[in-house]
PDB file of C-alpha atoms in Angstrom:
ATOM      1  CA  MET A   1       0.106   0.012   0.132  1.00 54.00           C
ATOM      2  CA  ALA A   2       1.110   3.438  -0.633  1.00 67.00           C
ATOM      3  CA  SER A   3       2.294   5.390   2.294  1.00 91.00           C
ATOM      4  CA  ASN A   4      -0.847   7.172   3.682  1.00 95.00           C
ATOM      5  CA  PRO A   5      -1.065  11.242   2.580  1.00 96.00           C
ATOM      6  CA  PHE A   6      -3.099  11.968   5.461  1.00 97.00           C
ATOM      7  CA  THR A   7      -0.561  10.870   8.233  1.00 97.00           C
ATOM      8  CA  GLY A   8      -0.138  13.872  10.666  1.00 97.00           C
ATOM      9  CA  LYS A   9      -2.640  15.616   8.949  1.00 98.00           C
ATOM     10  CA  THR A  10      -5.788  17.531  10.523  1.00 98.00           C
ATOM     11  CA  VAL A  11      -9.314  17.331   9.344  1.00 98.00           C
ATOM     12  CA  GLY A  12      -8.956  21.059   8.538  1.00 97.00           C
ATOM     13  CA  GLN A  13      -6.070  20.462   6.232  1.00 98.00           C
ATOM     14  CA  MET A  14      -7.737  17.541   4.781  1.00 98.00           C
ATOM     15  CA  ILE A  15     -11.387  19.867   3.574  1.00 98.00           C
ATOM     16  CA  GLN A  16      -8.491  22.586   2.733  1.00 97.00           C
ATOM     17  CA  ASP A  17      -6.190  20.291   0.634  1.00 97.00           C
ATOM     18  CA  ALA A  18      -9.699  18.454  -0.984  1.00 98.00           C
ATOM     19  CA  ALA A  19     -10.970  21.767  -2.180  1.00 98.00           C
ATOM     20  CA  ALA A  20      -7.469  22.703  -4.007  1.00 98.00           C
ATOM     21  CA  ARG A  21      -7.410  19.471  -5.406  1.00 98.00           C
ATOM     22  CA  TYR A  22     -10.840  18.686  -6.550  1.00 98.00           C
ATOM     23  CA  GLY A  23     -12.299  22.194  -6.586  1.00 97.00           C
ATOM     24  CA  ALA A  24     -15.681  21.977  -8.705  1.00 98.00           C
ATOM     25  CA  ARG A  25     -16.365  18.542  -8.121  1.00 98.00           C
ATOM     26  CA  GLU A  26     -19.290  17.453  -6.513  1.00 98.00           C
ATOM     27  CA  ALA A  27     -18.556  16.774  -2.544  1.00 98.00           C
ATOM     28  CA  ILE A  28     -22.125  16.210  -1.165  1.00 98.00           C
ATOM     29  CA  ILE A  29     -25.274  15.678  -2.974  1.00 98.00           C
ATOM     30  CA  PHE A  30     -28.464  16.475  -0.432  1.00 98.00           C
ATOM     31  CA  THR A  31     -32.098  16.607  -2.048  1.00 96.00           C
ATOM     32  CA  ASP A  32     -31.873  19.291  -4.569  1.00 95.00           C
ATOM     33  CA  GLU A  33     -28.450  21.154  -3.001  1.00 97.00           C
ATOM     34  CA  ARG A  34     -25.152  20.064  -4.940  1.00 98.00           C
ATOM     35  CA  ILE A  35     -22.284  21.175  -3.005  1.00 98.00           C
ATOM     36  CA  SER A  36     -18.657  21.516  -4.654  1.00 98.00           C
ATOM     37  CA  TYR A  37     -15.594  20.548  -2.639  1.00 98.00           C
ATOM     38  CA  ALA A  38     -14.605  24.437  -3.046  1.00 98.00           C
ATOM     39  CA  GLU A  39     -18.216  25.648  -1.643  1.00 98.00           C
ATOM     40  CA  LEU A  40     -17.993  23.078   1.184  1.00 98.00           C
ATOM     41  CA  ALA A  41     -14.551  24.380   1.966  1.00 98.00           C
ATOM     42  CA  ARG A  42     -15.937  28.206   2.136  1.00 97.00           C
ATOM     43  CA  ARG A  43     -19.112  27.229   4.044  1.00 98.00           C
ATOM     44  CA  VAL A  44     -16.522  25.363   6.784  1.00 98.00           C
ATOM     45  CA  ASP A  45     -14.278  28.382   7.083  1.00 97.00           C
ATOM     46  CA  ARG A  46     -17.313  30.732   6.997  1.00 97.00           C
ATOM     47  CA  LEU A  47     -19.051  28.977  10.155  1.00 98.00           C
ATOM     48  CA  ALA A  48     -15.585  28.465  11.712  1.00 98.00           C
ATOM     49  CA  CYS A  49     -15.147  32.222  11.965  1.00 97.00           C
ATOM     50  CA  GLY A  50     -18.937  32.421  12.936  1.00 97.00           C
ATOM     51  CA  LEU A  51     -18.152  30.339  15.919  1.00 98.00           C
ATOM     52  CA  LEU A  52     -14.989  32.308  16.945  1.00 97.00           C
ATOM     53  CA  ALA A  53     -17.190  35.114  16.765  1.00 96.00           C
ATOM     54  CA  LEU A  54     -19.549  33.688  19.335  1.00 97.00           C
ATOM     55  CA  GLY A  55     -16.197  33.134  21.568  1.00 96.00           C
ATOM     56  CA  ILE A  56     -15.950  29.164  20.970  1.00 97.00           C
ATOM     57  CA  ARG A  57     -12.010  28.121  21.070  1.00 97.00           C
ATOM     58  CA  LYS A  58     -10.055  25.331  20.770  1.00 97.00           C
ATOM     59  CA  ASP A  59     -10.926  22.648  23.387  1.00 97.00           C
ATOM     60  CA  ASP A  60     -14.544  23.663  23.603  1.00 98.00           C
ATOM     61  CA  LYS A  61     -17.145  21.067  23.375  1.00 98.00           C
ATOM     62  CA  VAL A  62     -19.535  21.550  20.502  1.00 98.00           C
ATOM     63  CA  ALA A  63     -22.554  19.016  21.190  1.00 98.00           C
ATOM     64  CA  LEU A  64     -24.414  18.249  17.745  1.00 98.00           C
ATOM     65  CA  TRP A  65     -27.964  17.009  17.572  1.00 98.00           C
ATOM     66  CA  LEU A  66     -28.694  16.962  13.980  1.00 97.00           C
ATOM     67  CA  PRO A  67     -30.105  14.405  11.514  1.00 96.00           C
ATOM     68  CA  ASN A  68     -28.002  13.662   8.357  1.00 97.00           C
ATOM     69  CA  ARG A  69     -27.518  17.118   6.393  1.00 97.00           C
ATOM     70  CA  PRO A  70     -24.798  18.836   4.896  1.00 98.00           C
ATOM     71  CA  ALA A  71     -24.876  21.259   8.149  1.00 98.00           C
ATOM     72  CA  TRP A  72     -23.675  18.470  10.516  1.00 98.00           C
ATOM     73  CA  LEU A  73     -20.745  17.856   8.316  1.00 98.00           C
ATOM     74  CA  VAL A  74     -20.067  21.933   7.814  1.00 98.00           C
ATOM     75  CA  ALA A  75     -20.394  22.076  11.622  1.00 98.00           C
ATOM     76  CA  GLN A  76     -18.164  19.136  12.419  1.00 98.00           C
ATOM     77  CA  TYR A  77     -15.561  20.250  10.163  1.00 98.00           C
ATOM     78  CA  ALA A  78     -15.637  24.032  11.186  1.00 98.00           C
ATOM     79  CA  CYS A  79     -14.973  22.762  14.754  1.00 98.00           C
ATOM     80  CA  ALA A  80     -11.871  20.766  13.652  1.00 98.00           C
ATOM     81  CA  ARG A  81     -10.587  23.881  11.992  1.00 98.00           C
ATOM     82  CA  ILE A  82     -10.482  25.869  15.473  1.00 98.00           C
ATOM     83  CA  GLY A  83      -9.784  23.108  17.397  1.00 98.00           C
ATOM     84  CA  ALA A  84     -13.348  22.801  19.285  1.00 98.00           C
ATOM     85  CA  THR A  85     -14.237  19.021  19.902  1.00 98.00           C
ATOM     86  CA  VAL A  86     -17.662  17.989  18.556  1.00 98.00           C
ATOM     87  CA  VAL A  87     -19.743  15.650  20.744  1.00 98.00           C
ATOM     88  CA  ALA A  88     -22.123  13.474  18.379  1.00 97.00           C
ATOM     89  CA  LEU A  89     -25.638  13.197  19.644  1.00 96.00           C
ATOM     90  CA  ASN A  90     -28.100  10.697  18.395  1.00 93.00           C
ATOM     91  CA  THR A  91     -31.237  12.133  17.226  1.00 93.00           C
ATOM     92  CA  ARG A  92     -33.092   9.118  18.922  1.00 91.00           C
ATOM     93  CA  TYR A  93     -32.015  10.639  22.369  1.00 93.00           C
ATOM     94  CA  LYS A  94     -34.385  10.797  24.788  1.00 93.00           C
ATOM     95  CA  ALA A  95     -34.284  13.613  27.668  1.00 95.00           C
ATOM     96  CA  HIS A  96     -32.634  11.984  30.209  1.00 94.00           C
ATOM     97  CA  GLU A  97     -29.880  10.522  27.608  1.00 93.00           C
ATOM     98  CA  LEU A  98     -29.244  14.083  26.291  1.00 95.00           C
ATOM     99  CA  SER A  99     -29.312  15.523  29.991  1.00 96.00           C
ATOM    100  CA  TYR A 100     -26.373  13.182  31.033  1.00 95.00           C
ATOM    101  CA  ILE A 101     -24.344  13.694  27.627  1.00 96.00           C
ATOM    102  CA  LEU A 102     -24.099  17.296  27.628  1.00 97.00           C
ATOM    103  CA  GLY A 103     -23.212  17.689  31.528  1.00 96.00           C
ATOM    104  CA  GLN A 104     -20.993  14.829  31.118  1.00 95.00           C
ATOM    105  CA  SER A 105     -19.040  16.158  28.302  1.00 97.00           C
ATOM    106  CA  ASP A 106     -18.800  19.776  29.507  1.00 97.00           C
ATOM    107  CA  ALA A 107     -20.577  20.800  26.232  1.00 98.00           C
ATOM    108  CA  THR A 108     -20.370  24.575  25.928  1.00 98.00           C
ATOM    109  CA  THR A 109     -22.195  24.792  23.092  1.00 98.00           C
ATOM    110  CA  LEU A 110     -25.425  22.685  21.177  1.00 98.00           C
ATOM    111  CA  ILE A 111     -26.222  23.003  17.654  1.00 98.00           C
ATOM    112  CA  LEU A 112     -29.598  21.157  16.849  1.00 98.00           C
ATOM    113  CA  THR A 113     -32.491  21.301  14.789  1.00 97.00           C
ATOM    114  CA  ASP A 114     -35.947  21.839  15.591  1.00 96.00           C
ATOM    115  CA  HIS A 115     -38.071  19.207  13.835  1.00 93.00           C
ATOM    116  CA  LEU A 116     -37.402  15.635  12.402  1.00 91.00           C
ATOM    117  CA  GLY A 117     -40.590  14.261  11.338  1.00 87.00           C
ATOM    118  CA  PRO A 118     -42.788  13.799  14.117  1.00 89.00           C
ATOM    119  CA  ILE A 119     -39.936  14.420  16.614  1.00 90.00           C
ATOM    120  CA  ASP A 120     -39.805  17.921  18.199  1.00 95.00           C
ATOM    121  CA  PHE A 121     -36.260  18.975  19.261  1.00 97.00           C
ATOM    122  CA  LEU A 122     -36.900  21.826  21.376  1.00 96.00           C
ATOM    123  CA  GLU A 123     -39.406  20.081  23.143  1.00 96.00           C
ATOM    124  CA  VAL A 124     -37.306  17.304  24.377  1.00 97.00           C
ATOM    125  CA  LEU A 125     -34.809  20.094  25.180  1.00 97.00           C
ATOM    126  CA  GLU A 126     -37.170  22.412  27.309  1.00 96.00           C
ATOM    127  CA  GLN A 127     -37.471  19.049  29.360  1.00 97.00           C
ATOM    128  CA  VAL A 128     -33.761  19.442  30.020  1.00 97.00           C
ATOM    129  CA  ILE A 129     -33.151  22.915  30.009  1.00 98.00           C
ATOM    130  CA  PRO A 130     -36.015  24.835  31.550  1.00 97.00           C
ATOM    131  CA  GLU A 131     -34.149  27.916  31.901  1.00 97.00           C
ATOM    132  CA  LEU A 132     -33.496  28.450  27.884  1.00 97.00           C
ATOM    133  CA  LYS A 133     -37.081  30.279  26.895  1.00 95.00           C
ATOM    134  CA  ASP A 134     -35.808  33.218  29.275  1.00 96.00           C
ATOM    135  CA  ALA A 135     -32.378  33.330  28.462  1.00 97.00           C
ATOM    136  CA  ASP A 136     -30.398  35.785  26.856  1.00 97.00           C
ATOM    137  CA  PRO A 137     -29.411  34.269  22.987  1.00 97.00           C
ATOM    138  CA  GLY A 138     -25.345  33.188  23.663  1.00 96.00           C
ATOM    139  CA  ALA A 139     -25.794  33.806  27.619  1.00 97.00           C
ATOM    140  CA  LEU A 140     -27.510  30.721  28.521  1.00 97.00           C
ATOM    141  CA  HIS A 141     -27.043  30.037  32.678  1.00 96.00           C
ATOM    142  CA  ALA A 142     -28.437  26.410  33.065  1.00 96.00           C
ATOM    143  CA  GLU A 143     -28.234  25.230  36.883  1.00 94.00           C
ATOM    144  CA  LYS A 144     -27.592  21.750  35.604  1.00 96.00           C
ATOM    145  CA  PHE A 145     -25.037  22.494  32.735  1.00 97.00           C
ATOM    146  CA  PRO A 146     -22.504  25.409  34.014  1.00 96.00           C
ATOM    147  CA  GLN A 147     -20.433  25.255  31.081  1.00 97.00           C
ATOM    148  CA  LEU A 148     -23.109  25.303  28.650  1.00 98.00           C
ATOM    149  CA  ARG A 149     -23.831  29.099  26.927  1.00 98.00           C
ATOM    150  CA  ARG A 150     -25.047  28.800  23.616  1.00 98.00           C
ATOM    151  CA  VAL A 151     -28.085  26.855  22.021  1.00 98.00           C
ATOM    152  CA  ILE A 152     -27.830  27.112  17.844  1.00 98.00           C
ATOM    153  CA  VAL A 153     -30.956  25.936  15.818  1.00 98.00           C
ATOM    154  CA  ASP A 154     -30.613  24.922  12.486  1.00 97.00           C
ATOM    155  CA  ALA A 155     -34.066  26.411  11.308  1.00 95.00           C
ATOM    156  CA  GLU A 156     -35.465  29.340   9.540  1.00 93.00           C
ATOM    157  CA  ASP A 157     -37.741  30.467  12.732  1.00 91.00           C
ATOM    158  CA  PRO A 158     -36.310  31.857  15.830  1.00 92.00           C
ATOM    159  CA  TYR A 159     -36.619  30.345  19.313  1.00 96.00           C
ATOM    160  CA  PRO A 160     -36.760  31.946  22.514  1.00 97.00           C
ATOM    161  CA  GLY A 161     -32.971  31.745  24.014  1.00 97.00           C
ATOM    162  CA  THR A 162     -31.439  30.387  20.907  1.00 98.00           C
ATOM    163  CA  ILE A 163     -29.290  31.689  18.038  1.00 98.00           C
ATOM    164  CA  ARG A 164     -30.165  30.553  14.454  1.00 98.00           C
ATOM    165  CA  LEU A 165     -27.406  29.006  12.563  1.00 98.00           C
ATOM    166  CA  ARG A 166     -27.904  30.928   9.650  1.00 97.00           C
ATOM    167  CA  ASP A 167     -26.788  33.936  11.801  1.00 97.00           C
ATOM    168  CA  VAL A 168     -23.932  32.456  12.806  1.00 97.00           C
ATOM    169  CA  PHE A 169     -22.700  31.849   9.420  1.00 97.00           C
ATOM    170  CA  ASP A 170     -23.452  35.615   8.663  1.00 96.00           C
ATOM    171  CA  ALA A 171     -21.602  36.576  11.664  1.00 95.00           C
ATOM    172  CA  GLY A 172     -18.466  34.552  10.038  1.00 94.00           C
ATOM    173  CA  ASP A 173     -18.417  37.265   7.103  1.00 90.00           C
ATOM    174  CA  GLY A 174     -16.455  39.765   8.988  1.00 77.00           C
ATOM    175  CA  SER A 175     -13.049  40.341   7.365  1.00 71.00           C
ATOM    176  CA  ASP A 176     -11.443  41.001  10.580  1.00 84.00           C
ATOM    177  CA  LEU A 177     -12.061  37.346  11.556  1.00 92.00           C
ATOM    178  CA  ASP A 178      -9.822  36.003   9.255  1.00 91.00           C
ATOM    179  CA  ASP A 179      -6.735  36.609  11.206  1.00 93.00           C
ATOM    180  CA  GLN A 180      -8.252  34.958  14.130  1.00 95.00           C
ATOM    181  CA  LEU A 181      -9.013  31.847  11.980  1.00 96.00           C
ATOM    182  CA  LYS A 182      -5.750  31.609  10.949  1.00 96.00           C
ATOM    183  CA  ALA A 183      -4.529  31.571  14.077  1.00 96.00           C
ATOM    184  CA  ALA A 184      -6.995  29.029  15.265  1.00 97.00           C
ATOM    185  CA  ARG A 185      -5.981  26.873  12.482  1.00 96.00           C
ATOM    186  CA  ALA A 186      -2.155  27.263  13.184  1.00 97.00           C
ATOM    187  CA  GLY A 187      -3.031  25.667  16.779  1.00 97.00           C
ATOM    188  CA  VAL A 188      -4.594  22.694  15.794  1.00 98.00           C
ATOM    189  CA  THR A 189      -2.524  19.417  15.763  1.00 98.00           C
ATOM    190  CA  ALA A 190      -3.587  15.722  14.392  1.00 98.00           C
ATOM    191  CA  ASP A 191      -3.041  14.625  17.840  1.00 98.00           C
ATOM    192  CA  ASP A 192      -5.898  17.258  19.651  1.00 98.00           C
ATOM    193  CA  VAL A 193      -9.479  15.351  19.934  1.00 98.00           C
ATOM    194  CA  PHE A 194     -11.519  15.757  16.821  1.00 98.00           C
ATOM    195  CA  THR A 195     -14.643  13.994  18.092  1.00 98.00           C
ATOM    196  CA  ILE A 196     -16.092  12.401  21.285  1.00 97.00           C
ATOM    197  CA  LEU A 197     -18.848   9.410  20.444  1.00 96.00           C
ATOM    198  CA  TYR A 198     -20.490   7.965  23.216  1.00 93.00           C
ATOM    199  CA  THR A 199     -20.743   4.217  23.508  1.00 83.00           C
ATOM    200  CA  SER A 200     -24.447   2.615  24.325  1.00 70.00           C
ATOM    201  CA  GLY A 201     -23.289   1.920  27.989  1.00 56.00           C
ATOM    202  CA  THR A 202     -24.572  -1.454  28.055  1.00 56.00           C
ATOM    203  CA  THR A 203     -22.579  -2.101  31.679  1.00 62.00           C
ATOM    204  CA  SER A 204     -22.857   1.270  32.908  1.00 67.00           C
ATOM    205  CA  PHE A 205     -23.909   5.003  31.485  1.00 74.00           C
ATOM    206  CA  PRO A 206     -22.594   5.830  28.199  1.00 80.00           C
ATOM    207  CA  LYS A 207     -18.764   6.750  28.348  1.00 88.00           C
ATOM    208  CA  GLY A 208     -17.351   9.382  25.679  1.00 92.00           C
ATOM    209  CA  ALA A 209     -14.613   7.575  23.751  1.00 94.00           C
ATOM    210  CA  MET A 210     -12.230  10.735  22.537  1.00 96.00           C
ATOM    211  CA  ILE A 211     -11.125  10.388  18.857  1.00 97.00           C
ATOM    212  CA  SER A 212      -7.899  12.336  17.479  1.00 98.00           C
ATOM    213  CA  HIS A 213      -7.512  13.657  14.000  1.00 98.00           C
ATOM    214  CA  THR A 214      -4.778  10.958  13.587  1.00 97.00           C
ATOM    215  CA  ASN A 215      -6.793   8.246  15.037  1.00 96.00           C
ATOM    216  CA  CYS A 216      -9.680   8.254  12.190  1.00 97.00           C
ATOM    217  CA  LEU A 217      -8.403  10.408   8.943  1.00 98.00           C
ATOM    218  CA  PRO A 218      -5.699   7.924   7.830  1.00 97.00           C
ATOM    219  CA  HIS A 219      -8.023   4.815   8.683  1.00 97.00           C
ATOM    220  CA  GLY A 220     -10.414   6.829   6.212  1.00 97.00           C
ATOM    221  CA  TRP A 221      -8.026   7.229   3.613  1.00 97.00           C
ATOM    222  CA  ASN A 222      -6.990   3.434   3.703  1.00 97.00           C
ATOM    223  CA  CYS A 223     -10.819   2.039   3.579  1.00 96.00           C
ATOM    224  CA  GLY A 224     -10.848   4.357   0.676  1.00 97.00           C
ATOM    225  CA  VAL A 225      -7.984   2.295  -1.155  1.00 97.00           C
ATOM    226  CA  GLN A 226      -9.257  -1.052  -0.118  1.00 96.00           C
ATOM    227  CA  LEU A 227     -12.597   0.059  -2.048  1.00 96.00           C
ATOM    228  CA  ARG A 228     -10.768   1.462  -4.730  1.00 97.00           C
ATOM    229  CA  LEU A 229     -12.372   4.792  -4.524  1.00 98.00           C
ATOM    230  CA  THR A 230     -11.731   7.498  -7.178  1.00 98.00           C
ATOM    231  CA  PRO A 231     -13.199  10.934  -7.902  1.00 98.00           C
ATOM    232  CA  SER A 232     -15.715   9.108 -10.247  1.00 98.00           C
ATOM    233  CA  ASP A 233     -17.320   7.387  -7.035  1.00 98.00           C
ATOM    234  CA  ARG A 234     -20.609   8.316  -5.821  1.00 98.00           C
ATOM    235  CA  VAL A 235     -21.381   6.995  -2.344  1.00 98.00           C
ATOM    236  CA  LEU A 236     -25.017   6.135  -0.724  1.00 98.00           C
ATOM    237  CA  HIS A 237     -24.960   7.286   2.725  1.00 98.00           C
ATOM    238  CA  ALA A 238     -27.851   6.994   5.128  1.00 97.00           C
ATOM    239  CA  LEU A 239     -25.755   5.690   8.000  1.00 96.00           C
ATOM    240  CA  PRO A 240     -26.219   7.961  11.476  1.00 95.00           C
ATOM    241  CA  LEU A 241     -23.884  10.928  11.160  1.00 96.00           C
ATOM    242  CA  SER A 242     -23.834  10.454  14.911  1.00 94.00           C
ATOM    243  CA  GLY A 243     -21.897   7.084  14.940  1.00 93.00           C
ATOM    244  CA  THR A 244     -18.288   6.008  13.821  1.00 93.00           C
ATOM    245  CA  TRP A 245     -18.790   4.390  10.315  1.00 95.00           C
ATOM    246  CA  GLY A 246     -21.533   7.082   9.381  1.00 95.00           C
ATOM    247  CA  GLY A 247     -20.060  10.165  10.634  1.00 96.00           C
ATOM    248  CA  VAL A 248     -16.450   9.487  10.962  1.00 97.00           C
ATOM    249  CA  ASN A 249     -15.296   6.814   8.524  1.00 97.00           C
ATOM    250  CA  ILE A 250     -17.793   7.037   5.395  1.00 98.00           C
ATOM    251  CA  PRO A 251     -17.119  10.932   4.826  1.00 98.00           C
ATOM    252  CA  PHE A 252     -13.343  10.507   5.202  1.00 98.00           C
ATOM    253  CA  THR A 253     -13.310   7.529   3.092  1.00 98.00           C
ATOM    254  CA  THR A 254     -15.290   9.601   0.755  1.00 98.00           C
ATOM    255  CA  PHE A 255     -13.850  13.275   0.638  1.00 98.00           C
ATOM    256  CA  THR A 256      -9.953  11.989   1.236  1.00 98.00           C
ATOM    257  CA  HIS A 257     -10.764  10.196  -2.433  1.00 98.00           C
ATOM    258  CA  GLY A 258     -12.335  13.230  -3.994  1.00 98.00           C
ATOM    259  CA  ALA A 259     -15.491  11.173  -4.386  1.00 98.00           C
ATOM    260  CA  CYS A 260     -19.082  12.306  -3.846  1.00 98.00           C
ATOM    261  CA  LEU A 261     -21.306  11.442  -0.813  1.00 98.00           C
ATOM    262  CA  VAL A 262     -25.004  11.198  -1.685  1.00 98.00           C
ATOM    263  CA  LEU A 263     -26.523  12.105   1.615  1.00 98.00           C
ATOM    264  CA  MET A 264     -29.816  10.651   2.842  1.00 98.00           C
ATOM    265  CA  GLU A 265     -31.396  12.554   5.862  1.00 96.00           C
ATOM    266  CA  SER A 266     -33.185   9.205   6.623  1.00 93.00           C
ATOM    267  CA  PHE A 267     -33.050   5.781   5.427  1.00 96.00           C
ATOM    268  CA  ASP A 268     -36.004   4.945   3.026  1.00 97.00           C
ATOM    269  CA  PRO A 269     -35.744   1.952   0.848  1.00 98.00           C
ATOM    270  CA  GLY A 270     -37.791   3.282  -1.946  1.00 98.00           C
ATOM    271  CA  VAL A 271     -35.949   6.638  -2.142  1.00 98.00           C
ATOM    272  CA  ALA A 272     -32.522   4.808  -2.088  1.00 98.00           C
ATOM    273  CA  LEU A 273     -33.329   2.757  -5.383  1.00 98.00           C
ATOM    274  CA  TYR A 274     -34.512   5.983  -6.819  1.00 98.00           C
ATOM    275  CA  LEU A 275     -31.031   7.735  -5.784  1.00 98.00           C
ATOM    276  CA  MET A 276     -29.007   4.641  -6.901  1.00 98.00           C
ATOM    277  CA  GLU A 277     -30.516   5.178 -10.701  1.00 98.00           C
ATOM    278  CA  LYS A 278     -30.741   9.089 -10.756  1.00 98.00           C
ATOM    279  CA  GLU A 279     -27.353   9.536  -9.266  1.00 98.00           C
ATOM    280  CA  ARG A 280     -25.400   6.644 -10.446  1.00 98.00           C
ATOM    281  CA  ILE A 281     -24.423   5.288  -7.091  1.00 98.00           C
ATOM    282  CA  THR A 282     -21.186   3.179  -7.039  1.00 98.00           C
ATOM    283  CA  VAL A 283     -20.823   2.562  -3.516  1.00 98.00           C
ATOM    284  CA  TRP A 284     -23.159   1.863  -0.978  1.00 98.00           C
ATOM    285  CA  ASN A 285     -22.499   1.335   2.848  1.00 96.00           C
ATOM    286  CA  ALA A 286     -25.477  -0.315   4.910  1.00 96.00           C
ATOM    287  CA  VAL A 287     -26.932  -2.575   8.176  1.00 94.00           C
ATOM    288  CA  ASP A 288     -28.145  -5.719   7.078  1.00 93.00           C
ATOM    289  CA  ALA A 289     -31.979  -4.504   7.804  1.00 94.00           C
ATOM    290  CA  MET A 290     -31.520  -1.552   5.078  1.00 96.00           C
ATOM    291  CA  ILE A 291     -30.464  -4.030   2.686  1.00 95.00           C
ATOM    292  CA  LEU A 292     -33.361  -6.055   3.493  1.00 95.00           C
ATOM    293  CA  GLY A 293     -35.500  -3.415   2.938  1.00 97.00           C
ATOM    294  CA  VAL A 294     -34.369  -2.544  -0.550  1.00 97.00           C
ATOM    295  CA  LEU A 295     -34.123  -6.336  -1.467  1.00 96.00           C
ATOM    296  CA  GLU A 296     -37.916  -6.750  -0.792  1.00 97.00           C
ATOM    297  CA  HIS A 297     -39.311  -3.563  -1.642  1.00 97.00           C
ATOM    298  CA  PRO A 298     -42.061  -3.820  -4.499  1.00 97.00           C
ATOM    299  CA  ASP A 299     -40.259  -1.479  -7.005  1.00 96.00           C
ATOM    300  CA  HIS A 300     -37.013  -3.252  -6.855  1.00 96.00           C
ATOM    301  CA  ASP A 301     -36.706  -4.697 -10.309  1.00 96.00           C
ATOM    302  CA  ARG A 302     -37.836  -1.242 -11.687  1.00 97.00           C
ATOM    303  CA  TYR A 303     -34.794   0.800 -10.853  1.00 98.00           C
ATOM    304  CA  ASP A 304     -31.527   0.422 -12.727  1.00 98.00           C
ATOM    305  CA  ARG A 305     -28.681  -0.508  -9.942  1.00 97.00           C
ATOM    306  CA  SER A 306     -26.097  -1.594 -12.842  1.00 97.00           C
ATOM    307  CA  SER A 307     -23.910   1.265 -11.332  1.00 98.00           C
ATOM    308  CA  LEU A 308     -23.048  -0.185  -7.931  1.00 98.00           C
ATOM    309  CA  ARG A 309     -19.850  -1.961  -7.869  1.00 97.00           C
ATOM    310  CA  THR A 310     -18.878  -2.158  -3.720  1.00 97.00           C
ATOM    311  CA  GLY A 311     -19.404  -0.816  -0.369  1.00 95.00           C
ATOM    312  CA  GLY A 312     -19.768  -2.395   3.020  1.00 92.00           C
ATOM    313  CA  VAL A 313     -22.394  -4.105   5.260  1.00 91.00           C
ATOM    314  CA  ALA A 314     -22.705  -4.362   8.690  1.00 89.00           C
ATOM    315  CA  MET A 315     -24.790  -7.498  10.157  1.00 81.00           C
ATOM    316  CA  THR A 316     -26.947  -6.780  13.126  1.00 71.00           C
ATOM    317  CA  SER A 317     -29.817  -9.328  13.044  1.00 59.00           C
ATOM    318  CA  ARG A 318     -30.177 -12.277  15.309  1.00 54.00           C
TER     319      ARG A 318
END
C-alpha cells in the first residue's frame, strides 16, 4: 500500500487540500443541493469564523444534535478548523440521555434542529433546560449545565433563548475574523481530539470515546484504498452521522479520495433505489436491515442498479 498522505494531517487540512485538488467536483449531494469541494471548504471556514465570533475556542465541546444533512458535516469540520471538539448526539436520544451527555461532556455549545418528522427537538430540550426560554441568546445560565452557554438552531424560525445557525454563518463574514481563523488553525494538531462519540453504555452509563484527528483520518483514506475509490465514485449514505461508521469513517473515506457523498436525511428503501438510479451510485454502505428493505421493496426491479460496484455491510440481525 502507498504511504498514507493523511498521516499527521488534521481534518481541517484535509478539507482545504480537497478543495484545492478537486475544486468544482461535487462533494455532497443532498435533495436538490449540490455542494462542490470548493463550496464545502468555503462554508466550513465561514462557519468556523462565526463560531469564533461567538467566543468558541480550542478544546471547547460543541454538541451536534442534527439529522443527516450538510449542516452536520459543515459544523463538524468548522469545529475541526478551530480545534473545538464535536460531541456527537444521536437524534433518537430521549431527555435523560441528552441531559447526561451534555453534562458529562462539559459542552459549551449545542447545535440542533427544530424538527425531524414527528420529533420536536426543542420540546425535548425544554425538559432538559427549562431556563432556555428566558435566556439571552448566547448567554445561557442553566443550573444543571454550568458550562453550556449557547444553543444554536438549524431552522429559519427564531426560538426563545437560541441563535439561528444562519446568523452564525452571517457572523462569520467579517474580514476581521480572518486573522483569528488563521491563528486558530495553526494551533490545531493531528493529536488533538476531533470528536467524542458516546458508547451505548451496556455495562453502565454511556462512555465518551475521544477520537483524535490521527485516529480516524488516515484510517478513512485506507478504507478508500481498499474500496478502490476514485473521484468518479458516488457514495450513498444513510447511516447516522452521530456514529463512528456513519459520521467519521464513510465521510473521510469519500472525501480523502475526492468522491461524492450522496446524503439521505433518513433511510427509505424506495428513495435509496431512486437515488441509486438517478445519481449512478457506485458505493453503498449499509446495515442488513437497510439491504433487506431494498431487496424486498416492491419496486426493486424497476430501478437500474447496475452502477453499484462495492460497499460495506454490517450484520446486526440475530
